[in-house]
mmCIF file of C-alpha atoms in Angstrom:
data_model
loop_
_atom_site.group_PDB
_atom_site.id
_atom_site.type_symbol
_atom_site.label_atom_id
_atom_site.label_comp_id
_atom_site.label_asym_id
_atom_site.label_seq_id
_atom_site.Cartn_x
_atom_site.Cartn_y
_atom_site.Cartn_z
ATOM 1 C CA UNK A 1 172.755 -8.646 68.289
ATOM 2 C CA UNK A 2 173.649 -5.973 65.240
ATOM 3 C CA UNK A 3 174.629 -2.973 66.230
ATOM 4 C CA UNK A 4 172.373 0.426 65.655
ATOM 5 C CA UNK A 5 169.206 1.655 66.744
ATOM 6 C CA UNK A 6 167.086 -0.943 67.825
ATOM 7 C CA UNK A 7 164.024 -2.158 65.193
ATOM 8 C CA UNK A 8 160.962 -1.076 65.804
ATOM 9 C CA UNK A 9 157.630 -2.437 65.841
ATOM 10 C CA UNK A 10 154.322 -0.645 65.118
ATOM 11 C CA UNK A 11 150.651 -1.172 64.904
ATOM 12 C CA UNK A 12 148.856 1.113 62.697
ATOM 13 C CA UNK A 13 144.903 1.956 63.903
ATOM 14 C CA UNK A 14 142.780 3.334 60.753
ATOM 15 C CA UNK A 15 140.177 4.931 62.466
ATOM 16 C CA UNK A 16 136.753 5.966 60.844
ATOM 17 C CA UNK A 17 133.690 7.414 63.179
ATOM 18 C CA UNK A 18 135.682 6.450 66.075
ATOM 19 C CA UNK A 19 136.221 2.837 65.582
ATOM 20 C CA UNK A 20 139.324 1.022 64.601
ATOM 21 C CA UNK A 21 138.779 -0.819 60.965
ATOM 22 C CA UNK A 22 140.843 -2.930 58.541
ATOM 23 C CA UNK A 23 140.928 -3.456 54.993
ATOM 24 C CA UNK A 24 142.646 -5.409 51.917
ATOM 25 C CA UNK A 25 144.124 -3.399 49.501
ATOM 26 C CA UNK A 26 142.750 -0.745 50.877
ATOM 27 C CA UNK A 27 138.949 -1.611 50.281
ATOM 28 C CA UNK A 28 136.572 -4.004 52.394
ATOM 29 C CA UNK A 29 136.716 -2.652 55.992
ATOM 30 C CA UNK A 30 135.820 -4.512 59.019
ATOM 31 C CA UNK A 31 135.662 -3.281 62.719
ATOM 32 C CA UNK A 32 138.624 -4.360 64.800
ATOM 33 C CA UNK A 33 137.655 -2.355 67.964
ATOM 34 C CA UNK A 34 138.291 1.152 70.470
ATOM 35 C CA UNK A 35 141.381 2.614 69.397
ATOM 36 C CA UNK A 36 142.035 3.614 72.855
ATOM 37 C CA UNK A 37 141.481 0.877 74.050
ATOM 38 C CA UNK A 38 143.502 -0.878 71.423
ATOM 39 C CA UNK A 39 146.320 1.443 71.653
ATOM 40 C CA UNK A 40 146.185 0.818 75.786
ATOM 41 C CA UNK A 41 146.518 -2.808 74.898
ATOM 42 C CA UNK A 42 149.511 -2.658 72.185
ATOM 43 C CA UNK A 43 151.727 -0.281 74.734
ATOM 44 C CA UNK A 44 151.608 -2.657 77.510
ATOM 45 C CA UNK A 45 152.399 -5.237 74.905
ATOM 46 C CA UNK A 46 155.525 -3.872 74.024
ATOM 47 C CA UNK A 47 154.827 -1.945 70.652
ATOM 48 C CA UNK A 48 157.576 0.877 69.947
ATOM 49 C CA UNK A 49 155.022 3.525 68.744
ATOM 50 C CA UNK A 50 151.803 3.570 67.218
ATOM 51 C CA UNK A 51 150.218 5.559 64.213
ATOM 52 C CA UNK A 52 146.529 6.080 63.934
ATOM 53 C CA UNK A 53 145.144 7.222 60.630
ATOM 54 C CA UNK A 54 142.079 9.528 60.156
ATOM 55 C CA UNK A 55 140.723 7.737 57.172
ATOM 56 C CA UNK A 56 137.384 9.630 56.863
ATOM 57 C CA UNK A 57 138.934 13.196 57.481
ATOM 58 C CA UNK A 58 135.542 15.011 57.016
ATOM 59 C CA UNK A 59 135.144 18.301 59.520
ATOM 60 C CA UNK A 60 132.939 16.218 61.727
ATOM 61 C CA UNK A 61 135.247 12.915 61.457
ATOM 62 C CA UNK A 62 138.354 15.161 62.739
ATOM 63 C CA UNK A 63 136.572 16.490 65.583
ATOM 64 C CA UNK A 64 136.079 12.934 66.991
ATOM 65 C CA UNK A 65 139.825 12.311 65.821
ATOM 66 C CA UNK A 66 140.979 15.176 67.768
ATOM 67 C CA UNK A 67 139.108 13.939 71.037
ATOM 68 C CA UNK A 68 140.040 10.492 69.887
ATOM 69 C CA UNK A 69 144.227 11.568 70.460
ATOM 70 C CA UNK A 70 143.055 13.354 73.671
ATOM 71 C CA UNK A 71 142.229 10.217 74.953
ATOM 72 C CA UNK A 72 145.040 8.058 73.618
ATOM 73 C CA UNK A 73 147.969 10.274 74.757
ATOM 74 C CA UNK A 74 146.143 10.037 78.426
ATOM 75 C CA UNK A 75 146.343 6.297 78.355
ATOM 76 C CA UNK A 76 149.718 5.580 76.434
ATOM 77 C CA UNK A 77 153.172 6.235 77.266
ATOM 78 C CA UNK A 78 155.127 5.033 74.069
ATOM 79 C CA UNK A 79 154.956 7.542 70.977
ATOM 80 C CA UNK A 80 152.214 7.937 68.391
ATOM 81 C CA UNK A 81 152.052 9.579 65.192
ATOM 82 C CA UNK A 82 148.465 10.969 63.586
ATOM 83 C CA UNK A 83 147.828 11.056 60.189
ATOM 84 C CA UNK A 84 144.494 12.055 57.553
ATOM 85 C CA UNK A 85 143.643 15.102 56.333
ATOM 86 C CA UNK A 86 146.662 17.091 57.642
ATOM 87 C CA UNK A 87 146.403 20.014 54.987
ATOM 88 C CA UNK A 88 147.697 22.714 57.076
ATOM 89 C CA UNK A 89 149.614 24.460 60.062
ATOM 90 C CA UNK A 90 146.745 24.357 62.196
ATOM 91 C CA UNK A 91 145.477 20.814 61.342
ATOM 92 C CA UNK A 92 149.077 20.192 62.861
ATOM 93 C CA UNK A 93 148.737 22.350 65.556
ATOM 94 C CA UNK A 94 145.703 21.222 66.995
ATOM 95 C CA UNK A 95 146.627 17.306 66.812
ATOM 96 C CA UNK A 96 149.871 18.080 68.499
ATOM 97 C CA UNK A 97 148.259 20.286 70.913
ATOM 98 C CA UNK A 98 145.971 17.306 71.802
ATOM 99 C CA UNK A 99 149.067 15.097 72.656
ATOM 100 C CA UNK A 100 150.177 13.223 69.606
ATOM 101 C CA UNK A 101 153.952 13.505 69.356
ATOM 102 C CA UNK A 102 154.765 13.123 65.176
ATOM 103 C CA UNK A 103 151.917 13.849 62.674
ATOM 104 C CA UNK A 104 151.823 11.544 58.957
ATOM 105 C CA UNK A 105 151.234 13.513 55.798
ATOM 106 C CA UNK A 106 149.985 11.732 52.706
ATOM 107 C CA UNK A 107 148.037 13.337 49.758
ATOM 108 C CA UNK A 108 148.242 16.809 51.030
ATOM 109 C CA UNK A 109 151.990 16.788 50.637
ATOM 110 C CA UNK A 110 152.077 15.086 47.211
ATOM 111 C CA UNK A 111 149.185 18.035 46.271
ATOM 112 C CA UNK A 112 151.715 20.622 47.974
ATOM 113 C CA UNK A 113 155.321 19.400 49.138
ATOM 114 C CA UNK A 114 155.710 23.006 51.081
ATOM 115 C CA UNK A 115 153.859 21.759 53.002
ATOM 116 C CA UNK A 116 156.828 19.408 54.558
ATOM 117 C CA UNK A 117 159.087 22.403 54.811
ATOM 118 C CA UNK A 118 156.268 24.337 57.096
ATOM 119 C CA UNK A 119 155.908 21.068 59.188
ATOM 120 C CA UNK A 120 159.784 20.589 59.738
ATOM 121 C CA UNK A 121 159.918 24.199 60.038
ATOM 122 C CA UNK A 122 157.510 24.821 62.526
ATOM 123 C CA UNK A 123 158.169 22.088 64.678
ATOM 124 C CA UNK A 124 161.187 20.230 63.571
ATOM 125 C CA UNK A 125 161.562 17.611 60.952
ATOM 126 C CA UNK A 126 161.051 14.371 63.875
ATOM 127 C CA UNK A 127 157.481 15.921 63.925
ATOM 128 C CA UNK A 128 156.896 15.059 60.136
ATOM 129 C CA UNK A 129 156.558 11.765 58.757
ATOM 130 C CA UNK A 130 155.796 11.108 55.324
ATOM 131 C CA UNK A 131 153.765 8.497 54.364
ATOM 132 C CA UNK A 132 153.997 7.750 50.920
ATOM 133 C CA UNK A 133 151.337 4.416 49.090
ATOM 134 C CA UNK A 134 152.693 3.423 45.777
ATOM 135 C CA UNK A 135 151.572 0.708 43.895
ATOM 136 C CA UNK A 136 154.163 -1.405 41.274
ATOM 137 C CA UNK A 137 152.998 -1.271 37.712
ATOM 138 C CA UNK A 138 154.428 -0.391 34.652
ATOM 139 C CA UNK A 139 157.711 -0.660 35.622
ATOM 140 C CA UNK A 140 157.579 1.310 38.260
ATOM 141 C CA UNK A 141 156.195 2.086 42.041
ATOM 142 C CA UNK A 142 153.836 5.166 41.475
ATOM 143 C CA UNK A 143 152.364 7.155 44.404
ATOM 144 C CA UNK A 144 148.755 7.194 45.030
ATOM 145 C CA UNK A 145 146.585 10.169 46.641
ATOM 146 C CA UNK A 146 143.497 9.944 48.210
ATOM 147 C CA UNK A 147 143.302 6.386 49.659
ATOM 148 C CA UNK A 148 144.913 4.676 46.908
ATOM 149 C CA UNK A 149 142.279 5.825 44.952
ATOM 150 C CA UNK A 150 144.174 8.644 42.316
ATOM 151 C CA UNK A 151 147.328 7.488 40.587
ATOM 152 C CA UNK A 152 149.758 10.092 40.004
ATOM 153 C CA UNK A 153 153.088 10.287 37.901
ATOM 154 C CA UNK A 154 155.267 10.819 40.636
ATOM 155 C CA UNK A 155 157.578 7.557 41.291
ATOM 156 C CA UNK A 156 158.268 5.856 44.951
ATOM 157 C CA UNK A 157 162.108 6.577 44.992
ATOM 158 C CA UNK A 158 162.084 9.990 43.701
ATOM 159 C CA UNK A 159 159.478 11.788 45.852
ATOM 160 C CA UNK A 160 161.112 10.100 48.664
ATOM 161 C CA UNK A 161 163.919 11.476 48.187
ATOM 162 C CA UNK A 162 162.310 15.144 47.569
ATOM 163 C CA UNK A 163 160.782 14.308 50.906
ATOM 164 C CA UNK A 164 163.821 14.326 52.613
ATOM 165 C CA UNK A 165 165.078 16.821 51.343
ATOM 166 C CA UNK A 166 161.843 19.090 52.283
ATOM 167 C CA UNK A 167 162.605 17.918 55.998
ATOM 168 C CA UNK A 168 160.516 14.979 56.384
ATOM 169 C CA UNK A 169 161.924 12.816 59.358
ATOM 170 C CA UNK A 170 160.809 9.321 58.241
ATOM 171 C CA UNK A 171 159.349 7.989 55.280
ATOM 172 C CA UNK A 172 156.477 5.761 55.832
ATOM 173 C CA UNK A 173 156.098 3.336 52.796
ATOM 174 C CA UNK A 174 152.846 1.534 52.252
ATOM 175 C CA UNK A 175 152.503 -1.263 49.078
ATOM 176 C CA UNK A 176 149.276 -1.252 47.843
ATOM 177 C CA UNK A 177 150.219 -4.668 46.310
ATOM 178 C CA UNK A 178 151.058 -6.309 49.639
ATOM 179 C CA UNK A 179 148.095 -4.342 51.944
ATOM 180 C CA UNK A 180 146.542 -6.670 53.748
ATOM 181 C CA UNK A 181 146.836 -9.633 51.836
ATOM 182 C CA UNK A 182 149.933 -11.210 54.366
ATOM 183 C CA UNK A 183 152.315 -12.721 51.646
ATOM 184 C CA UNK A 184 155.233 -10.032 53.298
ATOM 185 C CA UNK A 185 156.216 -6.835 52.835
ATOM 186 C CA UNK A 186 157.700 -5.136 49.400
ATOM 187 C CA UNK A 187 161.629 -6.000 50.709
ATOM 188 C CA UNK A 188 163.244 -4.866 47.282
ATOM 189 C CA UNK A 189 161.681 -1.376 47.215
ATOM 190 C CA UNK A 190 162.434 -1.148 51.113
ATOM 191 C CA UNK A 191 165.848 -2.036 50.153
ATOM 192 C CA UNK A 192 165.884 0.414 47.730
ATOM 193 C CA UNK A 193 164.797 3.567 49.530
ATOM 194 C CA UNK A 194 166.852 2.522 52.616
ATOM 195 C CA UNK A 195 170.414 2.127 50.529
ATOM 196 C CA UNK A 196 169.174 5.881 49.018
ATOM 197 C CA UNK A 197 167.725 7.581 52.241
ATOM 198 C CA UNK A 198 169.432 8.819 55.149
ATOM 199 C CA UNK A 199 166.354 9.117 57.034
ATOM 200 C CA UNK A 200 164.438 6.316 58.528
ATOM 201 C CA UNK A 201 161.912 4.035 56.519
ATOM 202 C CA UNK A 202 158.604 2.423 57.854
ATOM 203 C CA UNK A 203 157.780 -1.109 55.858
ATOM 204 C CA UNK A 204 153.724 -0.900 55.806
ATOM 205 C CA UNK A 205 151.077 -3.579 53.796
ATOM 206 C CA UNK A 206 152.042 -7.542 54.006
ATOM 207 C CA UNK A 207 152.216 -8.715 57.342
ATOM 208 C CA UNK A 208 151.151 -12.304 57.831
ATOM 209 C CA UNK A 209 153.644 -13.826 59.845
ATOM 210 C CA UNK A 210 156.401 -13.610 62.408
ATOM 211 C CA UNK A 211 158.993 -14.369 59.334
ATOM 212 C CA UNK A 212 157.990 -11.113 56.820
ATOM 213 C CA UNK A 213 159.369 -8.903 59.938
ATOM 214 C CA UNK A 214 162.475 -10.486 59.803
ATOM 215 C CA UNK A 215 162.594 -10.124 56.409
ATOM 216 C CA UNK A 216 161.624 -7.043 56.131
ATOM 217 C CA UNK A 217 164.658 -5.700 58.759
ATOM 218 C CA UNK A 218 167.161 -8.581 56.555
ATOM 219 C CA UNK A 219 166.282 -8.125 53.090
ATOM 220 C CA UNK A 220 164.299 -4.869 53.180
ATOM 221 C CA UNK A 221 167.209 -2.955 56.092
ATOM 222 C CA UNK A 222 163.551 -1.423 56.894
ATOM 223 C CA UNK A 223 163.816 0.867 60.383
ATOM 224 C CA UNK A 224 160.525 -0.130 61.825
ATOM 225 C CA UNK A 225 157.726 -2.282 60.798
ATOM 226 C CA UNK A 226 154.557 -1.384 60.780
ATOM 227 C CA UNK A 227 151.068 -4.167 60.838
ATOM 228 C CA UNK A 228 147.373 -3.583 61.494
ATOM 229 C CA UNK A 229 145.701 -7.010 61.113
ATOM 230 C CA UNK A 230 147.899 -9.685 62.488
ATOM 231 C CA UNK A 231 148.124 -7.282 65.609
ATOM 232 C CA UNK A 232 144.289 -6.448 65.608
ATOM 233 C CA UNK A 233 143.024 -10.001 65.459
ATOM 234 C CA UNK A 234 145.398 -11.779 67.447
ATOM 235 C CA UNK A 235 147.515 -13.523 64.900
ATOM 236 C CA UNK A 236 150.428 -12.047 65.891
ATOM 237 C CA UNK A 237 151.138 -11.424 69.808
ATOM 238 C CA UNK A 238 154.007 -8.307 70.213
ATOM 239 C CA UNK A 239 155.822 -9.554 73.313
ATOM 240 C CA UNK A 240 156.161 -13.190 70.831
ATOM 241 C CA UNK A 241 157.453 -11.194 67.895
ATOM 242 C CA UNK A 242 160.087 -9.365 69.766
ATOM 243 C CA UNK A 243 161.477 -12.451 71.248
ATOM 244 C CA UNK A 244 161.440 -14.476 67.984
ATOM 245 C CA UNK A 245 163.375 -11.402 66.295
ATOM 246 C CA UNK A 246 165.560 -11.202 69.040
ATOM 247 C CA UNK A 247 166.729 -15.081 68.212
ATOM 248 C CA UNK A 248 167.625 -14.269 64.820
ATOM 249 C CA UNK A 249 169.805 -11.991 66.062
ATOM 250 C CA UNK A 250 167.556 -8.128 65.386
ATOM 251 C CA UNK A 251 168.176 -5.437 67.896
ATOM 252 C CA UNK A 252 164.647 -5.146 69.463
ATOM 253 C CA UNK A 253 163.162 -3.287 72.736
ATOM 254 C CA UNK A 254 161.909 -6.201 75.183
#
Protein backbone atom coordinates (compact mmCIF):
# COMPACT_ATOMS: atom_id res chain seq x y z
CA UNK A 1 0.00 0.00 0.00
CA UNK A 2 1.66 3.75 -0.66
CA UNK A 3 1.14 5.97 1.74
CA UNK A 4 -1.24 9.29 1.25
CA UNK A 5 -4.69 9.94 0.61
CA UNK A 6 -6.30 7.16 -0.84
CA UNK A 7 -7.05 7.31 -4.99
CA UNK A 8 -10.12 8.04 -5.97
CA UNK A 9 -12.47 6.85 -8.43
CA UNK A 10 -15.20 8.82 -10.24
CA UNK A 11 -17.91 8.50 -12.77
CA UNK A 12 -18.76 11.56 -14.56
CA UNK A 13 -22.81 11.82 -15.74
CA UNK A 14 -23.19 14.50 -18.74
CA UNK A 15 -26.61 15.18 -18.46
CA UNK A 16 -28.77 16.89 -21.27
CA UNK A 17 -32.85 17.17 -20.89
CA UNK A 18 -32.55 14.97 -17.99
CA UNK A 19 -30.92 11.96 -19.36
CA UNK A 20 -27.43 10.74 -18.89
CA UNK A 21 -25.45 10.75 -22.50
CA UNK A 22 -21.95 9.93 -23.79
CA UNK A 23 -19.84 11.06 -26.47
CA UNK A 24 -16.31 10.69 -28.37
CA UNK A 25 -14.35 13.55 -28.47
CA UNK A 26 -16.88 15.32 -27.32
CA UNK A 27 -19.40 14.86 -30.32
CA UNK A 28 -21.82 11.81 -31.11
CA UNK A 29 -23.98 11.39 -27.95
CA UNK A 30 -25.83 8.37 -27.01
CA UNK A 31 -28.26 7.80 -24.01
CA UNK A 32 -26.71 5.86 -21.16
CA UNK A 33 -29.70 6.24 -18.73
CA UNK A 34 -31.43 8.22 -15.27
CA UNK A 35 -28.75 9.97 -13.66
CA UNK A 36 -30.33 9.29 -10.43
CA UNK A 37 -30.71 6.32 -10.92
CA UNK A 38 -27.22 5.91 -12.24
CA UNK A 39 -25.68 7.84 -9.55
CA UNK A 40 -27.83 5.42 -6.91
CA UNK A 41 -26.15 2.58 -8.69
CA UNK A 42 -22.33 3.90 -8.79
CA UNK A 43 -22.53 4.84 -4.78
CA UNK A 44 -23.49 1.47 -3.74
CA UNK A 45 -20.80 0.33 -6.09
CA UNK A 46 -18.16 1.90 -4.36
CA UNK A 47 -17.42 5.16 -6.47
CA UNK A 48 -15.56 7.95 -4.30
CA UNK A 49 -17.66 10.89 -5.69
CA UNK A 50 -19.44 11.67 -8.67
CA UNK A 51 -19.63 14.82 -11.02
CA UNK A 52 -22.58 15.46 -13.22
CA UNK A 53 -22.22 17.99 -15.98
CA UNK A 54 -25.03 20.30 -17.28
CA UNK A 55 -24.06 20.07 -20.88
CA UNK A 56 -27.08 21.94 -22.38
CA UNK A 57 -27.08 24.83 -19.70
CA UNK A 58 -30.03 26.70 -21.37
CA UNK A 59 -32.54 28.51 -18.60
CA UNK A 60 -34.95 25.69 -19.11
CA UNK A 61 -32.10 22.83 -19.15
CA UNK A 62 -30.86 24.21 -15.56
CA UNK A 63 -34.16 24.14 -14.09
CA UNK A 64 -34.39 20.34 -14.70
CA UNK A 65 -30.59 20.26 -13.54
CA UNK A 66 -31.44 21.92 -10.40
CA UNK A 67 -34.38 19.37 -9.64
CA UNK A 68 -32.12 16.80 -11.18
CA UNK A 69 -29.34 17.44 -7.89
CA UNK A 70 -32.46 17.60 -5.63
CA UNK A 71 -33.00 14.24 -6.37
CA UNK A 72 -29.46 12.87 -6.45
CA UNK A 73 -28.29 14.30 -3.08
CA UNK A 74 -31.66 12.45 -1.63
CA UNK A 75 -30.49 9.15 -2.95
CA UNK A 76 -26.57 9.33 -2.58
CA UNK A 77 -24.40 9.49 0.31
CA UNK A 78 -20.81 9.83 -1.26
CA UNK A 79 -19.94 13.47 -2.65
CA UNK A 80 -20.87 15.03 -5.97
CA UNK A 81 -19.71 17.94 -7.75
CA UNK A 82 -22.10 19.95 -10.51
CA UNK A 83 -20.82 21.57 -13.28
CA UNK A 84 -22.35 23.70 -16.77
CA UNK A 85 -23.17 26.98 -17.02
CA UNK A 86 -21.95 28.12 -13.56
CA UNK A 87 -21.50 31.93 -14.52
CA UNK A 88 -22.27 33.38 -11.26
CA UNK A 89 -22.77 33.56 -7.35
CA UNK A 90 -26.20 32.55 -7.56
CA UNK A 91 -25.85 29.79 -10.24
CA UNK A 92 -23.60 28.50 -7.25
CA UNK A 93 -25.87 29.21 -4.72
CA UNK A 94 -28.79 27.60 -5.91
CA UNK A 95 -26.94 24.18 -6.95
CA UNK A 96 -25.43 24.06 -3.53
CA UNK A 97 -28.59 24.96 -1.94
CA UNK A 98 -30.13 21.93 -3.77
CA UNK A 99 -27.53 19.53 -2.14
CA UNK A 100 -24.52 19.22 -4.36
CA UNK A 101 -21.42 19.54 -2.19
CA UNK A 102 -18.43 21.07 -4.84
CA UNK A 103 -19.58 22.89 -8.04
CA UNK A 104 -17.07 22.51 -11.61
CA UNK A 105 -16.36 25.70 -13.49
CA UNK A 106 -15.26 25.52 -17.10
CA UNK A 107 -15.66 28.31 -19.76
CA UNK A 108 -17.07 30.83 -17.45
CA UNK A 109 -13.84 30.94 -15.51
CA UNK A 110 -11.50 30.97 -18.54
CA UNK A 111 -14.09 34.06 -19.83
CA UNK A 112 -13.63 35.57 -16.16
CA UNK A 113 -11.04 33.90 -13.64
CA UNK A 114 -12.69 36.24 -10.68
CA UNK A 115 -14.89 34.29 -10.87
CA UNK A 116 -12.72 31.44 -8.87
CA UNK A 117 -11.81 33.97 -6.24
CA UNK A 118 -15.80 34.70 -5.56
CA UNK A 119 -16.37 30.85 -5.49
CA UNK A 120 -13.42 30.12 -2.98
CA UNK A 121 -14.40 33.20 -1.34
CA UNK A 122 -17.83 32.67 -0.77
CA UNK A 123 -17.74 29.25 0.15
CA UNK A 124 -14.24 28.05 0.46
CA UNK A 125 -11.87 26.89 -2.16
CA UNK A 126 -13.00 22.69 -1.57
CA UNK A 127 -16.30 24.10 -3.08
CA UNK A 128 -14.53 25.05 -6.45
CA UNK A 129 -13.21 22.73 -8.86
CA UNK A 130 -11.82 23.71 -12.01
CA UNK A 131 -12.27 21.84 -14.87
CA UNK A 132 -10.05 22.72 -17.47
CA UNK A 133 -10.35 20.61 -21.59
CA UNK A 134 -7.23 21.20 -23.52
CA UNK A 135 -6.42 19.65 -26.54
CA UNK A 136 -2.39 18.91 -27.65
CA UNK A 137 -1.46 20.65 -30.84
CA UNK A 138 1.10 22.80 -31.85
CA UNK A 139 3.29 22.08 -29.31
CA UNK A 140 1.27 22.64 -26.77
CA UNK A 141 -2.07 21.65 -24.61
CA UNK A 142 -4.46 24.68 -25.27
CA UNK A 143 -7.72 25.16 -23.31
CA UNK A 144 -10.97 24.96 -24.99
CA UNK A 145 -14.35 26.91 -24.03
CA UNK A 146 -17.61 26.05 -24.82
CA UNK A 147 -17.62 22.22 -25.22
CA UNK A 148 -14.42 21.92 -26.86
CA UNK A 149 -15.79 23.86 -29.40
CA UNK A 150 -13.58 27.54 -29.11
CA UNK A 151 -9.82 27.25 -28.91
CA UNK A 152 -8.23 29.80 -26.92
CA UNK A 153 -4.47 30.88 -26.37
CA UNK A 154 -4.32 30.09 -22.92
CA UNK A 155 -1.97 26.85 -22.29
CA UNK A 156 -2.93 23.67 -19.90
CA UNK A 157 -0.05 24.24 -17.32
CA UNK A 158 -0.26 27.87 -17.00
CA UNK A 159 -3.97 28.54 -16.34
CA UNK A 160 -3.72 25.74 -13.99
CA UNK A 161 -1.56 27.15 -12.15
CA UNK A 162 -3.47 30.72 -12.19
CA UNK A 163 -6.27 28.49 -11.02
CA UNK A 164 -4.74 27.69 -7.99
CA UNK A 165 -3.70 30.48 -7.23
CA UNK A 166 -7.39 32.12 -7.63
CA UNK A 167 -8.46 29.39 -4.96
CA UNK A 168 -9.59 26.62 -7.02
CA UNK A 169 -9.48 23.33 -4.86
CA UNK A 170 -8.88 20.73 -7.61
CA UNK A 171 -8.13 20.90 -11.09
CA UNK A 172 -10.16 18.70 -13.22
CA UNK A 173 -8.22 17.91 -16.52
CA UNK A 174 -10.08 16.59 -19.50
CA UNK A 175 -7.93 15.53 -23.01
CA UNK A 176 -9.87 16.15 -25.80
CA UNK A 177 -7.41 13.78 -27.60
CA UNK A 178 -8.09 10.80 -25.34
CA UNK A 179 -12.22 11.55 -24.72
CA UNK A 180 -13.83 8.68 -25.21
CA UNK A 181 -11.81 6.90 -27.50
CA UNK A 182 -10.26 4.31 -24.44
CA UNK A 183 -6.50 4.16 -25.53
CA UNK A 184 -5.73 5.77 -21.62
CA UNK A 185 -5.52 8.82 -20.19
CA UNK A 186 -2.92 11.86 -21.13
CA UNK A 187 -0.24 10.45 -18.18
CA UNK A 188 2.60 12.99 -19.25
CA UNK A 189 0.48 16.15 -18.94
CA UNK A 190 -1.06 14.58 -15.62
CA UNK A 191 2.43 14.18 -14.61
CA UNK A 192 3.12 17.46 -15.41
CA UNK A 193 0.47 19.47 -13.60
CA UNK A 194 0.74 17.12 -10.56
CA UNK A 195 4.83 17.66 -10.09
CA UNK A 196 3.67 21.71 -10.51
CA UNK A 197 0.34 21.79 -8.44
CA UNK A 198 -0.16 21.56 -4.89
CA UNK A 199 -3.72 21.02 -5.26
CA UNK A 200 -5.34 17.87 -6.37
CA UNK A 201 -5.71 16.77 -10.15
CA UNK A 202 -8.67 14.78 -11.75
CA UNK A 203 -7.35 12.54 -14.98
CA UNK A 204 -10.64 12.80 -17.34
CA UNK A 205 -11.01 11.36 -21.34
CA UNK A 206 -9.32 7.71 -22.09
CA UNK A 207 -10.66 5.16 -20.04
CA UNK A 208 -10.85 1.75 -21.65
CA UNK A 209 -9.53 -0.55 -19.30
CA UNK A 210 -8.73 -1.55 -15.75
CA UNK A 211 -4.81 -0.88 -16.69
CA UNK A 212 -5.11 3.18 -17.87
CA UNK A 213 -6.24 3.72 -14.01
CA UNK A 214 -3.26 2.33 -12.85
CA UNK A 215 -1.45 4.18 -15.07
CA UNK A 216 -2.87 7.07 -14.70
CA UNK A 217 -2.18 7.04 -10.52
CA UNK A 218 1.75 5.43 -11.68
CA UNK A 219 2.78 7.41 -14.51
CA UNK A 220 0.30 10.31 -14.41
CA UNK A 221 0.59 10.66 -9.90
CA UNK A 222 -3.18 11.71 -10.93
CA UNK A 223 -5.42 12.18 -7.43
CA UNK A 224 -8.59 10.68 -8.72
CA UNK A 225 -9.73 9.26 -11.91
CA UNK A 226 -12.51 10.12 -13.48
CA UNK A 227 -14.63 7.65 -16.54
CA UNK A 228 -18.10 7.93 -18.04
CA UNK A 229 -18.36 5.07 -20.58
CA UNK A 230 -16.63 2.03 -19.28
CA UNK A 231 -18.74 2.76 -16.03
CA UNK A 232 -22.04 3.56 -18.00
CA UNK A 233 -22.06 0.47 -20.17
CA UNK A 234 -20.76 -2.04 -18.00
CA UNK A 235 -17.24 -2.48 -19.21
CA UNK A 236 -15.81 -1.65 -16.22
CA UNK A 237 -17.49 -2.87 -12.77
CA UNK A 238 -16.20 -0.31 -9.63
CA UNK A 239 -16.08 -2.85 -6.80
CA UNK A 240 -13.54 -4.98 -9.72
CA UNK A 241 -11.44 -1.89 -10.31
CA UNK A 242 -10.80 -1.14 -6.73
CA UNK A 243 -9.67 -4.58 -5.99
CA UNK A 244 -7.44 -4.91 -9.09
CA UNK A 245 -5.77 -1.43 -8.01
CA UNK A 246 -5.53 -2.52 -4.68
CA UNK A 247 -3.15 -5.62 -6.02
CA UNK A 248 -0.82 -3.38 -7.61
CA UNK A 249 -0.32 -1.94 -4.58
CA UNK A 250 -2.77 1.84 -4.97
CA UNK A 251 -4.30 3.10 -1.81
CA UNK A 252 -8.06 2.70 -2.68
CA UNK A 253 -11.48 2.90 -0.53
CA UNK A 254 -13.04 -0.78 -0.61
Amino acid sequence: MNNGLAKRIIPCLDVKDGQTVKGTNFVDFRQAGDPVLLGKAYSKAGADELVFLDITASHEGRKTFTEMVSRVAAEINIPFTVGGGINALDDVKRLLGAGADKVSVNSAALRNPSLIDEISGHFGSQVCVCAIDAHQEDGGWYCYLNGGRIRTERQLLEWALEAQDRGAGEILFTSMNHDGVKTGFANEALAMLSDKLNIPVIASGGAGKKEHFLDAFRIGKADAALAASVFHFGEIPIPELKEYLQGEGINVRI
